Tab-separated table of C-alpha atoms in Angstrom:
chain	number	residue	atom	x	y	z
G	94	UNK	CA	1.056	7.210	15.439
G	95	UNK	CA	1.449	3.530	14.101
G	96	UNK	CA	5.283	2.007	13.470
G	97	UNK	CA	4.937	-1.878	11.113
G	98	UNK	CA	8.446	-2.527	11.144
G	99	UNK	CA	8.904	-6.518	8.487
G	100	UNK	CA	11.579	-8.699	8.207
G	101	UNK	CA	13.515	-10.098	6.994
G	102	UNK	CA	13.803	-7.376	3.967
G	103	UNK	CA	15.222	-10.222	1.802
G	104	UNK	CA	14.236	-13.965	1.679
G	105	UNK	CA	15.835	-16.423	-1.431
G	106	UNK	CA	14.512	-20.111	-0.709
G	107	UNK	CA	14.580	-22.761	-2.787
G	108	UNK	CA	11.072	-23.793	-4.813
G	109	UNK	CA	9.307	-26.332	-2.957
G	110	UNK	CA	10.427	-24.766	0.091
G	111	UNK	CA	8.420	-22.811	2.442
G	112	UNK	CA	8.730	-19.182	3.205
G	113	UNK	CA	7.996	-16.902	6.022
G	114	UNK	CA	7.792	-13.089	6.952
G	115	UNK	CA	7.166	-11.349	10.178
G	116	UNK	CA	5.381	-8.447	11.077
G	117	UNK	CA	5.586	-6.067	13.529
G	118	UNK	CA	3.506	-3.525	14.683
G	119	UNK	CA	3.277	-0.821	17.468
G	120	UNK	CA	-0.794	0.159	17.758
G	121	UNK	CA	-2.686	-1.725	19.869
G	122	UNK	CA	-5.862	-0.349	18.358
G	123	UNK	CA	-4.634	-1.528	15.914
G	124	UNK	CA	-7.102	-4.945	13.915
G	125	UNK	CA	-6.903	-5.093	10.117
G	126	UNK	CA	-3.866	-7.225	9.082
G	127	UNK	CA	-3.550	-7.674	5.161
G	128	UNK	CA	-0.749	-8.137	2.915
G	129	UNK	CA	0.187	-7.123	-0.374
G	130	UNK	CA	2.539	-8.833	-2.872
G	131	UNK	CA	4.228	-6.105	-5.458
G	132	UNK	CA	5.667	-8.447	-8.791
G	133	UNK	CA	8.355	-6.197	-10.422
G	134	UNK	CA	6.887	-3.499	-13.201
G	135	UNK	CA	3.282	-3.537	-11.360
G	136	UNK	CA	0.917	-2.715	-8.637
G	137	UNK	CA	0.635	-3.928	-5.339
G	138	UNK	CA	-2.751	-6.261	-4.402
G	139	UNK	CA	-3.370	-8.107	-2.022
G	140	UNK	CA	-3.381	-11.332	-0.678
G	141	UNK	CA	-4.476	-12.439	2.245
G	142	UNK	CA	-6.018	-10.467	5.094
G	143	UNK	CA	-6.692	-10.753	8.847
G	144	UNK	CA	-8.574	-8.828	11.633
G	145	UNK	CA	-8.069	-9.343	15.126
G	146	UNK	CA	-10.754	-10.876	15.830
G	147	UNK	CA	-8.937	-14.234	14.383
G	148	UNK	CA	-5.242	-15.920	15.043
G	149	UNK	CA	-5.201	-17.276	11.700
G	150	UNK	CA	-6.509	-17.205	7.908
G	151	UNK	CA	-5.665	-20.164	5.534
G	152	UNK	CA	-6.197	-19.459	1.492
G	153	UNK	CA	-4.314	-22.755	-0.301
G	154	UNK	CA	-0.481	-21.802	-0.051
G	155	UNK	CA	-0.752	-19.200	1.871
G	156	UNK	CA	-1.164	-18.861	5.902
G	157	UNK	CA	-1.452	-15.582	8.228
G	158	UNK	CA	-1.175	-16.078	11.579
G	159	UNK	CA	-1.428	-12.530	14.419
G	160	UNK	CA	-0.768	-12.772	17.840
G	161	UNK	CA	-2.129	-9.976	19.001
G	162	UNK	CA	-0.441	-9.310	22.650
G	163	UNK	CA	2.615	-10.375	21.094
G	164	UNK	CA	2.141	-7.500	18.347
G	165	UNK	CA	2.902	-9.312	15.966
G	166	UNK	CA	1.342	-11.231	12.642
G	167	UNK	CA	2.941	-13.421	9.580
G	168	UNK	CA	2.484	-15.038	6.243
G	169	UNK	CA	3.280	-18.140	5.567
G	170	UNK	CA	3.980	-18.815	1.557
G	171	UNK	CA	3.838	-23.366	1.613
G	172	UNK	CA	5.531	-25.066	-1.707
G	173	UNK	CA	6.579	-22.141	-3.038
G	174	UNK	CA	7.018	-21.533	-7.179
G	175	UNK	CA	8.774	-19.280	-9.519
G	176	UNK	CA	5.285	-16.755	-9.756
G	177	UNK	CA	5.380	-16.347	-5.783
G	178	UNK	CA	8.837	-14.000	-6.400
G	179	UNK	CA	7.547	-11.099	-5.728
G	180	UNK	CA	8.105	-7.943	-2.842
G	181	UNK	CA	5.209	-8.829	0.183
G	182	UNK	CA	4.015	-6.170	2.154
G	183	UNK	CA	2.543	-6.223	5.874
G	184	UNK	CA	0.564	-3.420	7.387
G	185	UNK	CA	-1.510	-2.528	9.918
G	186	UNK	CA	-4.846	-0.558	10.377
G	187	UNK	CA	-7.049	0.909	12.970
G	188	UNK	CA	-10.461	0.932	11.453
G	189	UNK	CA	-14.209	1.719	13.116
G	190	UNK	CA	-17.625	1.894	11.886
G	191	UNK	CA	-17.525	5.084	9.972
G	192	UNK	CA	-13.602	5.194	9.054
G	193	UNK	CA	-12.239	3.656	5.995
G	194	UNK	CA	-8.264	2.832	4.913
G	195	UNK	CA	-7.776	6.496	5.936
G	196	UNK	CA	-4.358	5.552	7.629
G	197	UNK	CA	-3.271	1.898	6.612
G	198	UNK	CA	0.785	2.039	8.288
G	199	UNK	CA	2.844	-0.272	5.391
G	200	UNK	CA	6.442	-2.145	6.506
G	201	UNK	CA	9.351	-1.822	4.249
G	202	UNK	CA	8.593	-4.979	2.031
G	203	UNK	CA	9.747	-8.124	1.356
G	204	UNK	CA	11.312	-9.015	-2.126
G	205	UNK	CA	11.012	-12.525	-2.078
G	206	UNK	CA	12.492	-14.417	-4.708
G	207	UNK	CA	12.349	-18.240	-5.662
G	208	UNK	CA	15.274	-20.074	-6.552
G	209	UNK	CA	14.156	-22.730	-9.676
K	197	UNK	CA	-15.305	-2.996	-14.392
K	198	UNK	CA	-12.191	-0.225	-15.496
K	199	UNK	CA	-9.434	-0.486	-12.764
K	200	UNK	CA	-8.189	2.439	-10.845
K	201	UNK	CA	-6.524	4.672	-13.763
K	202	UNK	CA	-3.854	7.001	-13.181
K	203	UNK	CA	-1.984	9.544	-15.090
K	204	UNK	CA	0.455	10.874	-16.272
K	205	UNK	CA	2.219	7.531	-16.313
K	206	UNK	CA	5.641	9.097	-16.456
K	207	UNK	CA	7.297	12.387	-16.074
K	208	UNK	CA	10.010	14.202	-15.380
K	209	UNK	CA	10.378	17.588	-13.522
K	210	UNK	CA	13.387	19.945	-12.724
K	211	UNK	CA	13.465	21.552	-9.117
K	212	UNK	CA	11.170	24.207	-7.961
K	213	UNK	CA	8.603	23.121	-10.175
K	214	UNK	CA	5.112	21.779	-10.256
K	215	UNK	CA	3.444	18.915	-10.760
K	216	UNK	CA	0.015	17.552	-10.709
K	217	UNK	CA	-1.260	13.905	-10.608
K	218	UNK	CA	-5.116	12.536	-11.892
K	219	UNK	CA	-6.732	9.387	-10.328
K	220	UNK	CA	-9.517	7.834	-11.036
K	221	UNK	CA	-10.938	5.044	-8.898
K	222	UNK	CA	-13.021	2.398	-9.886
K	223	UNK	CA	-16.658	2.902	-10.266
K	224	UNK	CA	-18.642	3.628	-7.189
K	225	UNK	CA	-15.323	3.888	-4.523
K	226	UNK	CA	-15.797	6.465	-3.010
K	227	UNK	CA	-12.314	6.137	-0.696
K	228	UNK	CA	-9.690	7.508	-2.863
K	229	UNK	CA	-5.819	7.631	-0.912
K	230	UNK	CA	-2.442	7.887	-2.091
K	231	UNK	CA	0.860	7.031	-0.854
K	232	UNK	CA	4.498	7.761	-1.892
K	233	UNK	CA	6.915	4.682	-2.561
K	234	UNK	CA	10.523	4.824	-3.043
K	235	UNK	CA	13.400	2.589	-2.886
K	236	UNK	CA	14.009	0.669	0.800
K	237	UNK	CA	11.052	2.941	1.900
K	238	UNK	CA	7.989	1.223	1.326
K	239	UNK	CA	4.492	2.655	0.511
K	240	UNK	CA	4.547	5.866	2.437
K	241	UNK	CA	0.847	7.369	3.830
K	242	UNK	CA	0.233	10.496	1.975
K	243	UNK	CA	-3.603	11.027	2.326
K	244	UNK	CA	-6.959	9.508	2.184
K	245	UNK	CA	-10.182	11.363	1.137
K	246	UNK	CA	-13.778	10.159	1.058
K	247	UNK	CA	-16.821	12.014	-0.698
K	248	UNK	CA	-14.243	15.222	-1.229
K	249	UNK	CA	-13.507	15.169	2.681
K	250	UNK	CA	-9.641	14.830	3.517
K	251	UNK	CA	-10.143	11.970	6.505
K	252	UNK	CA	-6.330	11.722	7.470
K	253	UNK	CA	-2.950	12.841	6.318
K	254	UNK	CA	0.701	11.656	6.219
K	255	UNK	CA	3.547	12.940	7.959
K	256	UNK	CA	4.431	15.152	4.652
K	257	UNK	CA	5.078	18.412	3.677
K	258	UNK	CA	2.743	20.918	3.290
K	259	UNK	CA	4.074	20.813	-0.126
K	260	UNK	CA	2.440	17.458	-0.719
K	261	UNK	CA	-0.927	18.107	-1.012
K	262	UNK	CA	-4.901	16.709	-2.691
K	263	UNK	CA	-8.244	17.154	-3.260
K	264	UNK	CA	-11.320	14.864	-4.196
K	265	UNK	CA	-13.919	15.801	-6.262
K	266	UNK	CA	-17.725	14.757	-6.844
K	267	UNK	CA	-17.258	12.238	-8.979
K	268	UNK	CA	-14.680	10.804	-6.667
K	269	UNK	CA	-11.436	11.152	-9.425
K	270	UNK	CA	-8.708	13.093	-6.882
K	271	UNK	CA	-5.261	14.723	-7.620
K	272	UNK	CA	-2.511	15.061	-6.053
K	273	UNK	CA	-0.387	18.369	-6.606
K	274	UNK	CA	3.294	18.912	-4.888
K	275	UNK	CA	4.982	22.231	-5.008
K	276	UNK	CA	8.199	23.156	-5.084
K	277	UNK	CA	9.752	19.968	-5.964
K	278	UNK	CA	13.017	18.666	-4.447
K	279	UNK	CA	15.200	16.194	-5.794
K	280	UNK	CA	14.348	13.625	-2.955
K	281	UNK	CA	10.489	13.717	-4.178
K	282	UNK	CA	11.463	11.055	-7.261
K	283	UNK	CA	9.432	8.822	-6.718
K	284	UNK	CA	6.708	5.986	-7.975
K	285	UNK	CA	3.140	7.758	-6.681
K	286	UNK	CA	0.388	5.409	-6.579
K	287	UNK	CA	-3.291	5.626	-6.040
K	288	UNK	CA	-5.819	3.573	-4.314
K	289	UNK	CA	-8.965	3.531	-3.742
K	290	UNK	CA	-11.449	1.198	-1.767
K	291	UNK	CA	-15.477	0.185	-1.244
K	292	UNK	CA	-15.454	0.299	2.057
K	293	UNK	CA	-16.980	2.361	4.473
K	294	UNK	CA	-14.251	-0.201	7.213
K	295	UNK	CA	-10.950	-1.330	6.657
K	296	UNK	CA	-11.197	-3.774	3.678
K	297	UNK	CA	-9.451	-4.083	0.556
K	298	UNK	CA	-7.289	-1.244	-1.356
K	299	UNK	CA	-7.404	-1.049	-5.185
K	300	UNK	CA	-4.035	0.098	-5.876
K	301	UNK	CA	-3.345	1.781	-9.725
K	302	UNK	CA	-0.304	1.764	-11.406
K	303	UNK	CA	1.336	4.607	-10.172
K	304	UNK	CA	2.336	8.158	-12.008
K	305	UNK	CA	6.806	7.559	-11.795
K	306	UNK	CA	7.813	10.828	-11.115
K	307	UNK	CA	11.886	11.911	-11.943
K	308	UNK	CA	12.211	15.110	-10.629
K	309	UNK	CA	16.243	16.761	-12.211
């Protein structure tokens, strides 16, 4: 089955600096890669996702890059702000027209702390 | 539009007991997935249901089971509880029939003593 590794497990950056979180996956059939943010005591929420036919996707200060050959993808947060402090999870899923999120495999999470 | 609702939010059980957790998905969502969240282990996939059918199951022992009703509400059951079952159990629903956004509930925090 799919195995997703996520690094680092903890990350502290100065406010205004950039943060990068990296994930690798094992199943070459995986073609959907979402990132979820979980603030302390709250539910995980999708912040950005990318599909395998795209190499990069941006949404304001957040970007995700995908390298299918190397089987890794990364989350980039620029101009970090205190509200970016949270745990971030990457995930990988194989999907087809007749399937749902039946087995989205998550990484173990990165605790990001923004230092004011 | 109401979000994903999980009950109970907190519960304490003792070893050997069993527990049933409930999840009401967002209206119109037919896919419901369950995850176990523990510190350091991230989100571990338990199972996923779509239109009352279990479509996939994670690597958990048979003590963990689930079902989905015709109104898409789902329950999961853990029998013969062990200390290691203490965790936050998250339910997520999805509208799409292919991979897409999961909408998580706030979870049921289970403590096994």
